Amino acid sequence: MANLFIKQAKQYAQGRPSYPPHLFQFIASKTPQHDLAWDVGTGSGQAARSLAEIYNNVIATDTSPKQLEFATKLPNIRYQQTSPTMSSAELEQKVGAESSVDLVTIAQAMHWFDLPVFYKQVKWVLKKPHGIIAAWCYTTPEVNDSMDQVLERFYKNSYWDSPRQMVDDKYKTIDFPFEAVDGEDSSGPFEFENERWMGLEDYFTYLRSWSAYQKAKEKGVELLSEHVVEEFKRAWGEDENGGQKLVKFPIYLRIGKVGA
Protein backbone atom coordinates (compact mmCIF):
# COMPACT_ATOMS: atom_id res chain seq x y z
CA MET A 1 0.00 0.00 0.00
CA ALA A 2 2.92 2.33 0.74
CA ASN A 3 3.46 3.43 -2.86
CA LEU A 4 -0.11 3.33 -4.14
CA PHE A 5 -1.05 6.94 -3.54
CA ILE A 6 2.28 8.74 -3.26
CA LYS A 7 2.37 10.25 -6.75
CA GLN A 8 -1.16 11.59 -6.52
CA ALA A 9 -1.01 12.59 -2.85
CA LYS A 10 -2.11 16.16 -3.63
CA GLN A 11 -5.07 14.96 -5.72
CA TYR A 12 -5.94 12.53 -2.93
CA ALA A 13 -6.00 15.29 -0.34
CA GLN A 14 -8.03 17.61 -2.58
CA GLY A 15 -10.33 15.11 -4.24
CA ARG A 16 -11.24 12.52 -1.66
CA PRO A 17 -14.47 13.00 0.27
CA SER A 18 -14.71 13.56 3.98
CA TYR A 19 -17.16 11.51 6.00
CA PRO A 20 -20.54 12.46 7.49
CA PRO A 21 -20.79 13.44 11.17
CA HIS A 22 -23.45 10.79 11.85
CA LEU A 23 -20.95 8.07 10.90
CA PHE A 24 -18.61 9.17 13.69
CA GLN A 25 -21.49 9.75 16.10
CA PHE A 26 -22.63 6.17 15.55
CA ILE A 27 -19.11 4.82 16.09
CA ALA A 28 -18.57 6.97 19.19
CA SER A 29 -21.89 5.79 20.66
CA LYS A 30 -20.47 2.26 20.67
CA THR A 31 -17.21 3.28 22.38
CA PRO A 32 -17.52 3.43 26.20
CA GLN A 33 -14.49 5.74 26.55
CA HIS A 34 -13.24 8.48 24.24
CA ASP A 35 -9.65 8.84 25.38
CA LEU A 36 -7.58 7.50 22.47
CA ALA A 37 -8.35 6.58 18.85
CA TRP A 38 -5.92 5.10 16.33
CA ASP A 39 -6.66 5.95 12.69
CA VAL A 40 -4.76 3.49 10.49
CA GLY A 41 -3.93 4.29 6.88
CA THR A 42 -4.93 7.87 7.61
CA GLY A 43 -3.77 9.21 4.23
CA SER A 44 -4.24 12.95 4.41
CA GLY A 45 -6.26 12.72 7.62
CA GLN A 46 -9.86 12.89 6.40
CA ALA A 47 -11.12 10.62 9.19
CA ALA A 48 -8.62 11.80 11.80
CA ARG A 49 -10.00 15.35 11.66
CA SER A 50 -13.48 14.17 12.59
CA LEU A 51 -12.22 11.79 15.27
CA ALA A 52 -10.34 14.67 16.89
CA GLU A 53 -13.66 16.39 17.57
CA ILE A 54 -14.82 13.45 19.70
CA TYR A 55 -11.74 11.71 21.10
CA ASN A 56 -9.27 13.38 23.43
CA ASN A 57 -6.30 12.14 21.43
CA VAL A 58 -5.90 10.65 17.97
CA ILE A 59 -2.88 8.80 16.64
CA ALA A 60 -3.01 8.80 12.84
CA THR A 61 -0.58 6.53 11.04
CA ASP A 62 0.34 5.98 7.42
CA THR A 63 3.21 4.38 5.55
CA SER A 64 3.43 7.33 3.15
CA PRO A 65 5.22 10.48 4.33
CA LYS A 66 3.98 12.26 1.19
CA GLN A 67 0.37 11.65 2.18
CA LEU A 68 1.01 12.87 5.72
CA GLU A 69 2.44 16.15 4.37
CA PHE A 70 -1.09 17.09 3.28
CA ALA A 71 -2.80 16.10 6.53
CA THR A 72 -4.59 18.76 8.59
CA LYS A 73 -2.61 19.51 11.74
CA LEU A 74 -4.60 19.72 14.98
CA PRO A 75 -3.26 19.83 18.55
CA ASN A 76 -4.79 16.50 19.58
CA ILE A 77 -3.75 14.56 16.45
CA ARG A 78 -0.32 12.95 16.36
CA TYR A 79 0.68 11.85 12.88
CA GLN A 80 3.18 9.00 12.59
CA GLN A 81 4.80 7.40 9.60
CA THR A 82 5.08 3.66 10.11
CA SER A 83 6.74 0.82 8.25
CA PRO A 84 4.42 -1.31 6.10
CA THR A 85 4.53 -4.13 8.64
CA MET A 86 5.05 -2.81 12.15
CA SER A 87 6.96 -4.84 14.69
CA SER A 88 5.57 -5.18 18.19
CA ALA A 89 8.16 -2.67 19.38
CA GLU A 90 7.18 -0.11 16.73
CA LEU A 91 3.49 -0.64 17.49
CA GLU A 92 4.05 0.08 21.18
CA GLN A 93 6.34 3.03 20.50
CA LYS A 94 4.20 4.78 17.86
CA VAL A 95 0.66 3.76 18.83
CA GLY A 96 0.42 2.62 22.42
CA ALA A 97 0.79 -0.06 25.04
CA GLU A 98 -1.31 -3.19 25.27
CA SER A 99 -5.01 -2.50 26.01
CA SER A 100 -4.54 1.30 25.71
CA VAL A 101 -6.69 2.24 22.70
CA ASP A 102 -10.47 2.81 22.76
CA LEU A 103 -11.06 2.79 19.02
CA VAL A 104 -9.24 1.68 15.88
CA THR A 105 -10.54 3.15 12.61
CA ILE A 106 -9.65 2.33 9.02
CA ALA A 107 -11.22 4.49 6.32
CA GLN A 108 -11.09 3.23 2.72
CA ALA A 109 -7.87 1.32 3.39
CA MET A 110 -8.34 -2.04 5.13
CA HIS A 111 -8.67 -3.98 1.88
CA TRP A 112 -4.96 -3.26 1.29
CA PHE A 113 -3.81 -4.71 4.62
CA ASP A 114 -2.33 -8.07 5.57
CA LEU A 115 -5.39 -8.76 7.70
CA PRO A 116 -4.15 -11.61 9.96
CA VAL A 117 -1.13 -9.52 10.99
CA PHE A 118 -3.17 -6.35 11.35
CA TYR A 119 -5.92 -7.98 13.41
CA LYS A 120 -3.31 -9.37 15.80
CA GLN A 121 -2.08 -5.79 16.37
CA VAL A 122 -5.63 -4.47 16.78
CA LYS A 123 -6.48 -7.09 19.40
CA TRP A 124 -3.29 -6.24 21.27
CA VAL A 125 -3.79 -2.47 21.48
CA LEU A 126 -7.57 -2.33 22.04
CA LYS A 127 -8.92 -2.10 25.57
CA LYS A 128 -10.55 -5.38 26.64
CA PRO A 129 -13.39 -6.22 26.32
CA HIS A 130 -15.13 -3.13 24.90
CA GLY A 131 -12.50 -1.67 22.56
CA ILE A 132 -13.94 -1.03 19.12
CA ILE A 133 -12.68 -1.50 15.57
CA ALA A 134 -14.52 0.36 12.80
CA ALA A 135 -13.59 -0.05 9.15
CA TRP A 136 -15.44 1.46 6.24
CA CYS A 137 -15.24 1.89 2.51
CA TYR A 138 -17.12 3.95 -0.02
CA THR A 139 -18.10 2.85 -3.49
CA THR A 140 -18.33 4.90 -6.68
CA PRO A 141 -19.99 8.33 -6.42
CA GLU A 142 -23.53 8.92 -7.62
CA VAL A 143 -24.49 12.12 -9.49
CA ASN A 144 -27.28 11.42 -11.95
CA ASP A 145 -28.20 8.59 -14.32
CA SER A 146 -26.18 9.99 -17.23
CA MET A 147 -23.03 10.61 -15.19
CA ASP A 148 -23.29 7.32 -13.36
CA GLN A 149 -23.52 5.40 -16.65
CA VAL A 150 -20.38 7.10 -17.98
CA LEU A 151 -18.60 6.43 -14.68
CA GLU A 152 -19.60 2.78 -14.75
CA ARG A 153 -17.89 2.36 -18.14
CA PHE A 154 -14.86 4.35 -16.94
CA TYR A 155 -14.63 2.29 -13.76
CA LYS A 156 -14.50 -1.01 -15.63
CA ASN A 157 -10.83 -0.94 -16.50
CA SER A 158 -8.05 -3.48 -16.08
CA TYR A 159 -5.89 -1.36 -13.78
CA TRP A 160 -7.54 -2.07 -10.43
CA ASP A 161 -5.63 -4.31 -8.04
CA SER A 162 -7.49 -7.38 -6.79
CA PRO A 163 -8.17 -6.04 -3.23
CA ARG A 164 -10.51 -3.49 -4.81
CA GLN A 165 -13.04 -6.30 -5.19
CA MET A 166 -13.67 -6.12 -1.44
CA VAL A 167 -14.82 -2.51 -1.91
CA ASP A 168 -17.03 -3.53 -4.82
CA ASP A 169 -18.54 -6.11 -2.43
CA LYS A 170 -19.20 -3.31 0.09
CA TYR A 171 -16.98 -5.07 2.67
CA LYS A 172 -19.51 -7.91 2.94
CA THR A 173 -16.85 -10.48 2.11
CA ILE A 174 -13.94 -9.05 4.10
CA ASP A 175 -12.73 -11.19 6.99
CA PHE A 176 -13.83 -9.46 10.21
CA PRO A 177 -13.36 -11.63 13.35
CA PHE A 178 -14.93 -9.33 15.93
CA GLU A 179 -18.05 -9.44 18.09
CA ALA A 180 -21.15 -7.40 17.30
CA VAL A 181 -21.21 -4.13 19.22
CA ASP A 182 -23.84 -3.52 21.88
CA GLY A 183 -27.28 -2.94 20.43
CA GLU A 184 -26.53 -4.55 17.06
CA ASP A 185 -27.11 -8.10 15.79
CA SER A 186 -24.11 -8.19 13.49
CA SER A 187 -20.89 -6.41 12.59
CA GLY A 188 -22.46 -5.00 9.43
CA PRO A 189 -21.93 -3.67 6.88
CA PHE A 190 -24.04 -0.70 7.99
CA GLU A 191 -24.83 1.81 5.28
CA PHE A 192 -24.20 5.56 5.48
CA GLU A 193 -23.94 8.28 2.87
CA ASN A 194 -21.78 11.31 2.38
CA GLU A 195 -22.89 14.23 0.23
CA ARG A 196 -20.57 16.78 -1.30
CA TRP A 197 -21.07 19.66 -3.72
CA MET A 198 -18.58 19.27 -6.55
CA GLY A 199 -17.78 20.94 -9.82
CA LEU A 200 -16.75 18.83 -12.78
CA GLU A 201 -13.06 19.64 -12.22
CA ASP A 202 -13.44 18.52 -8.58
CA TYR A 203 -14.94 15.30 -9.88
CA PHE A 204 -12.00 14.78 -12.24
CA THR A 205 -9.57 15.46 -9.38
CA TYR A 206 -11.29 12.69 -7.43
CA LEU A 207 -10.98 10.28 -10.37
CA ARG A 208 -7.29 11.12 -10.73
CA SER A 209 -6.77 10.14 -7.09
CA TRP A 210 -7.71 6.53 -7.87
CA SER A 211 -4.94 3.95 -7.66
CA ALA A 212 -6.15 2.52 -11.00
CA TYR A 213 -5.73 5.92 -12.67
CA GLN A 214 -2.15 6.23 -11.41
CA LYS A 215 -1.34 2.64 -12.37
CA ALA A 216 -2.63 3.24 -15.90
CA LYS A 217 -0.67 6.49 -16.18
CA GLU A 218 2.54 4.71 -15.19
CA LYS A 219 1.92 2.33 -18.11
CA GLY A 220 1.46 5.25 -20.49
CA VAL A 221 -2.34 5.08 -20.58
CA GLU A 222 -4.47 8.19 -19.96
CA LEU A 223 -7.84 6.92 -18.74
CA LEU A 224 -9.26 10.44 -18.85
CA SER A 225 -8.72 10.80 -22.58
CA GLU A 226 -10.23 13.71 -24.49
CA HIS A 227 -13.07 11.45 -25.65
CA VAL A 228 -13.85 10.30 -22.10
CA VAL A 229 -13.66 13.86 -20.73
CA GLU A 230 -16.16 14.97 -23.40
CA GLU A 231 -18.49 12.12 -22.40
CA PHE A 232 -18.38 13.27 -18.80
CA LYS A 233 -18.94 16.91 -19.79
CA ARG A 234 -22.04 16.04 -21.80
CA ALA A 235 -23.41 13.92 -18.96
CA TRP A 236 -22.67 16.62 -16.36
CA GLY A 237 -25.15 18.85 -18.13
CA GLU A 238 -26.04 22.50 -17.77
CA ASP A 239 -24.17 24.85 -15.45
CA GLU A 240 -26.85 25.08 -12.83
CA ASN A 241 -25.77 26.04 -9.29
CA GLY A 242 -22.61 27.54 -10.75
CA GLY A 243 -21.65 24.21 -12.27
CA GLN A 244 -21.83 22.45 -8.91
CA LYS A 245 -23.70 19.19 -8.40
CA LEU A 246 -24.54 17.24 -5.26
CA VAL A 247 -22.47 14.07 -5.37
CA LYS A 248 -23.34 11.14 -3.12
CA PHE A 249 -20.80 8.62 -1.84
CA PRO A 250 -22.35 5.42 -0.39
CA ILE A 251 -20.40 4.27 2.70
CA TYR A 252 -20.33 0.76 4.16
CA LEU A 253 -19.18 0.24 7.76
CA ARG A 254 -18.01 -2.89 9.54
CA ILE A 255 -17.82 -2.39 13.31
CA GLY A 256 -17.08 -4.78 16.15
CA LYS A 257 -15.68 -5.05 19.65
CA VAL A 258 -12.56 -6.91 20.63
CA GLY A 259 -14.10 -8.98 23.43
CA ALA A 260 -12.26 -10.61 26.31
Coordinates of C-alpha atoms in Angstrom, one line a residue:
M1 CA 0.0 0.0 0.0
A2 CA 2.9 2.3 0.7
N3 CA 3.5 3.4 -2.9
L4 CA -0.1 3.3 -4.1
F5 CA -1.1 6.9 -3.5
I6 CA 2.3 8.7 -3.3
K7 CA 2.4 10.3 -6.8
Q8 CA -1.2 11.6 -6.5
A9 CA -1.0 12.6 -2.8
K10 CA -2.1 16.2 -3.6
Q11 CA -5.1 15.0 -5.7
Y12 CA -5.9 12.5 -2.9
A13 CA -6.0 15.3 -0.3
Q14 CA -8.0 17.6 -2.6
G15 CA -10.3 15.1 -4.2
R16 CA -11.2 12.5 -1.7
P17 CA -14.5 13.0 0.3
S18 CA -14.7 13.6 4.0
Y19 CA -17.2 11.5 6.0
P20 CA -20.5 12.5 7.5
P21 CA -20.8 13.4 11.2
H22 CA -23.5 10.8 11.8
L23 CA -20.9 8.1 10.9
F24 CA -18.6 9.2 13.7
Q25 CA -21.5 9.7 16.1
F26 CA -22.6 6.2 15.5
I27 CA -19.1 4.8 16.1
A28 CA -18.6 7.0 19.2
S29 CA -21.9 5.8 20.7
K30 CA -20.5 2.3 20.7
T31 CA -17.2 3.3 22.4
P32 CA -17.5 3.4 26.2
Q33 CA -14.5 5.7 26.5
H34 CA -13.2 8.5 24.2
D35 CA -9.6 8.8 25.4
L36 CA -7.6 7.5 22.5
A37 CA -8.4 6.6 18.8
W38 CA -5.9 5.1 16.3
D39 CA -6.7 5.9 12.7
V40 CA -4.8 3.5 10.5
G41 CA -3.9 4.3 6.9
T42 CA -4.9 7.9 7.6
G43 CA -3.8 9.2 4.2
S44 CA -4.2 13.0 4.4
G45 CA -6.3 12.7 7.6
Q46 CA -9.9 12.9 6.4
A47 CA -11.1 10.6 9.2
A48 CA -8.6 11.8 11.8
R49 CA -10.0 15.3 11.7
S50 CA -13.5 14.2 12.6
L51 CA -12.2 11.8 15.3
A52 CA -10.3 14.7 16.9
E53 CA -13.7 16.4 17.6
I54 CA -14.8 13.5 19.7
Y55 CA -11.7 11.7 21.1
N56 CA -9.3 13.4 23.4
N57 CA -6.3 12.1 21.4
V58 CA -5.9 10.6 18.0
I59 CA -2.9 8.8 16.6
A60 CA -3.0 8.8 12.8
T61 CA -0.6 6.5 11.0
D62 CA 0.3 6.0 7.4
T63 CA 3.2 4.4 5.6
S64 CA 3.4 7.3 3.1
P65 CA 5.2 10.5 4.3
K66 CA 4.0 12.3 1.2
Q67 CA 0.4 11.6 2.2
L68 CA 1.0 12.9 5.7
E69 CA 2.4 16.1 4.4
F70 CA -1.1 17.1 3.3
A71 CA -2.8 16.1 6.5
T72 CA -4.6 18.8 8.6
K73 CA -2.6 19.5 11.7
L74 CA -4.6 19.7 15.0
P75 CA -3.3 19.8 18.6
N76 CA -4.8 16.5 19.6
I77 CA -3.7 14.6 16.5
R78 CA -0.3 13.0 16.4
Y79 CA 0.7 11.8 12.9
Q80 CA 3.2 9.0 12.6
Q81 CA 4.8 7.4 9.6
T82 CA 5.1 3.7 10.1
S83 CA 6.7 0.8 8.2
P84 CA 4.4 -1.3 6.1
T85 CA 4.5 -4.1 8.6
M86 CA 5.1 -2.8 12.1
S87 CA 7.0 -4.8 14.7
S88 CA 5.6 -5.2 18.2
A89 CA 8.2 -2.7 19.4
E90 CA 7.2 -0.1 16.7
L91 CA 3.5 -0.6 17.5
E92 CA 4.0 0.1 21.2
Q93 CA 6.3 3.0 20.5
K94 CA 4.2 4.8 17.9
V95 CA 0.7 3.8 18.8
G96 CA 0.4 2.6 22.4
A97 CA 0.8 -0.1 25.0
E98 CA -1.3 -3.2 25.3
S99 CA -5.0 -2.5 26.0
S100 CA -4.5 1.3 25.7
V101 CA -6.7 2.2 22.7
D102 CA -10.5 2.8 22.8
L103 CA -11.1 2.8 19.0
V104 CA -9.2 1.7 15.9
T105 CA -10.5 3.1 12.6
I106 CA -9.7 2.3 9.0
A107 CA -11.2 4.5 6.3
Q108 CA -11.1 3.2 2.7
A109 CA -7.9 1.3 3.4
M110 CA -8.3 -2.0 5.1
H111 CA -8.7 -4.0 1.9
W112 CA -5.0 -3.3 1.3
F113 CA -3.8 -4.7 4.6
D114 CA -2.3 -8.1 5.6
L115 CA -5.4 -8.8 7.7
P116 CA -4.1 -11.6 10.0
V117 CA -1.1 -9.5 11.0
F118 CA -3.2 -6.3 11.3
Y119 CA -5.9 -8.0 13.4
K120 CA -3.3 -9.4 15.8
Q121 CA -2.1 -5.8 16.4
V122 CA -5.6 -4.5 16.8
K123 CA -6.5 -7.1 19.4
W124 CA -3.3 -6.2 21.3
V125 CA -3.8 -2.5 21.5
L126 CA -7.6 -2.3 22.0
K127 CA -8.9 -2.1 25.6
K128 CA -10.6 -5.4 26.6
P129 CA -13.4 -6.2 26.3
H130 CA -15.1 -3.1 24.9
G131 CA -12.5 -1.7 22.6
I132 CA -13.9 -1.0 19.1
I133 CA -12.7 -1.5 15.6
A134 CA -14.5 0.4 12.8
A135 CA -13.6 -0.1 9.1
W136 CA -15.4 1.5 6.2
C137 CA -15.2 1.9 2.5
Y138 CA -17.1 3.9 0.0
T139 CA -18.1 2.9 -3.5
T140 CA -18.3 4.9 -6.7
P141 CA -20.0 8.3 -6.4
E142 CA -23.5 8.9 -7.6
V143 CA -24.5 12.1 -9.5
N144 CA -27.3 11.4 -12.0
D145 CA -28.2 8.6 -14.3
S146 CA -26.2 10.0 -17.2
M147 CA -23.0 10.6 -15.2
D148 CA -23.3 7.3 -13.4
Q149 CA -23.5 5.4 -16.6
V150 CA -20.4 7.1 -18.0
L151 CA -18.6 6.4 -14.7
E152 CA -19.6 2.8 -14.8
R153 CA -17.9 2.4 -18.1
F154 CA -14.9 4.3 -16.9
Y155 CA -14.6 2.3 -13.8
K156 CA -14.5 -1.0 -15.6
N157 CA -10.8 -0.9 -16.5
S158 CA -8.1 -3.5 -16.1
Y159 CA -5.9 -1.4 -13.8
W160 CA -7.5 -2.1 -10.4
D161 CA -5.6 -4.3 -8.0
S162 CA -7.5 -7.4 -6.8
P163 CA -8.2 -6.0 -3.2
R164 CA -10.5 -3.5 -4.8
Q165 CA -13.0 -6.3 -5.2
M166 CA -13.7 -6.1 -1.4
V167 CA -14.8 -2.5 -1.9
D168 CA -17.0 -3.5 -4.8
D169 CA -18.5 -6.1 -2.4
K170 CA -19.2 -3.3 0.1
Y171 CA -17.0 -5.1 2.7
K172 CA -19.5 -7.9 2.9
T173 CA -16.8 -10.5 2.1
I174 CA -13.9 -9.0 4.1
D175 CA -12.7 -11.2 7.0
F176 CA -13.8 -9.5 10.2
P177 CA -13.4 -11.6 13.3
F178 CA -14.9 -9.3 15.9
E179 CA -18.1 -9.4 18.1
A180 CA -21.1 -7.4 17.3
V181 CA -21.2 -4.1 19.2
D182 CA -23.8 -3.5 21.9
G183 CA -27.3 -2.9 20.4
E184 CA -26.5 -4.5 17.1
D185 CA -27.1 -8.1 15.8
S186 CA -24.1 -8.2 13.5
S187 CA -20.9 -6.4 12.6
G188 CA -22.5 -5.0 9.4
P189 CA -21.9 -3.7 6.9
F190 CA -24.0 -0.7 8.0
E191 CA -24.8 1.8 5.3
F192 CA -24.2 5.6 5.5
E193 CA -23.9 8.3 2.9
N194 CA -21.8 11.3 2.4
E195 CA -22.9 14.2 0.2
R196 CA -20.6 16.8 -1.3
W197 CA -21.1 19.7 -3.7
M198 CA -18.6 19.3 -6.5
G199 CA -17.8 20.9 -9.8
L200 CA -16.7 18.8 -12.8
E201 CA -13.1 19.6 -12.2
D202 CA -13.4 18.5 -8.6
Y203 CA -14.9 15.3 -9.9
F204 CA -12.0 14.8 -12.2
T205 CA -9.6 15.5 -9.4
Y206 CA -11.3 12.7 -7.4
L207 CA -11.0 10.3 -10.4
R208 CA -7.3 11.1 -10.7
S209 CA -6.8 10.1 -7.1
W210 CA -7.7 6.5 -7.9
S211 CA -4.9 4.0 -7.7
A212 CA -6.1 2.5 -11.0
Y213 CA -5.7 5.9 -12.7
Q214 CA -2.2 6.2 -11.4
K215 CA -1.3 2.6 -12.4
A216 CA -2.6 3.2 -15.9
K217 CA -0.7 6.5 -16.2
E218 CA 2.5 4.7 -15.2
K219 CA 1.9 2.3 -18.1
G220 CA 1.5 5.2 -20.5
V221 CA -2.3 5.1 -20.6
E222 CA -4.5 8.2 -20.0
L223 CA -7.8 6.9 -18.7
L224 CA -9.3 10.4 -18.8
S225 CA -8.7 10.8 -22.6
E226 CA -10.2 13.7 -24.5
H227 CA -13.1 11.5 -25.6
V228 CA -13.8 10.3 -22.1
V229 CA -13.7 13.9 -20.7
E230 CA -16.2 15.0 -23.4
E231 CA -18.5 12.1 -22.4
F232 CA -18.4 13.3 -18.8
K233 CA -18.9 16.9 -19.8
R234 CA -22.0 16.0 -21.8
A235 CA -23.4 13.9 -19.0
W236 CA -22.7 16.6 -16.4
G237 CA -25.2 18.9 -18.1
E238 CA -26.0 22.5 -17.8
D239 CA -24.2 24.8 -15.5
E240 CA -26.9 25.1 -12.8
N241 CA -25.8 26.0 -9.3
G242 CA -22.6 27.5 -10.8
G243 CA -21.6 24.2 -12.3
Q244 CA -21.8 22.5 -8.9
K245 CA -23.7 19.2 -8.4
L246 CA -24.5 17.2 -5.3
V247 CA -22.5 14.1 -5.4
K248 CA -23.3 11.1 -3.1
F249 CA -20.8 8.6 -1.8
P250 CA -22.3 5.4 -0.4
I251 CA -20.4 4.3 2.7
Y252 CA -20.3 0.8 4.2
L253 CA -19.2 0.2 7.8
R254 CA -18.0 -2.9 9.5
I255 CA -17.8 -2.4 13.3
G256 CA -17.1 -4.8 16.2
K257 CA -15.7 -5.1 19.7
V258 CA -12.6 -6.9 20.6
G259 CA -14.1 -9.0 23.4
A260 CA -12.3 -10.6 26.3

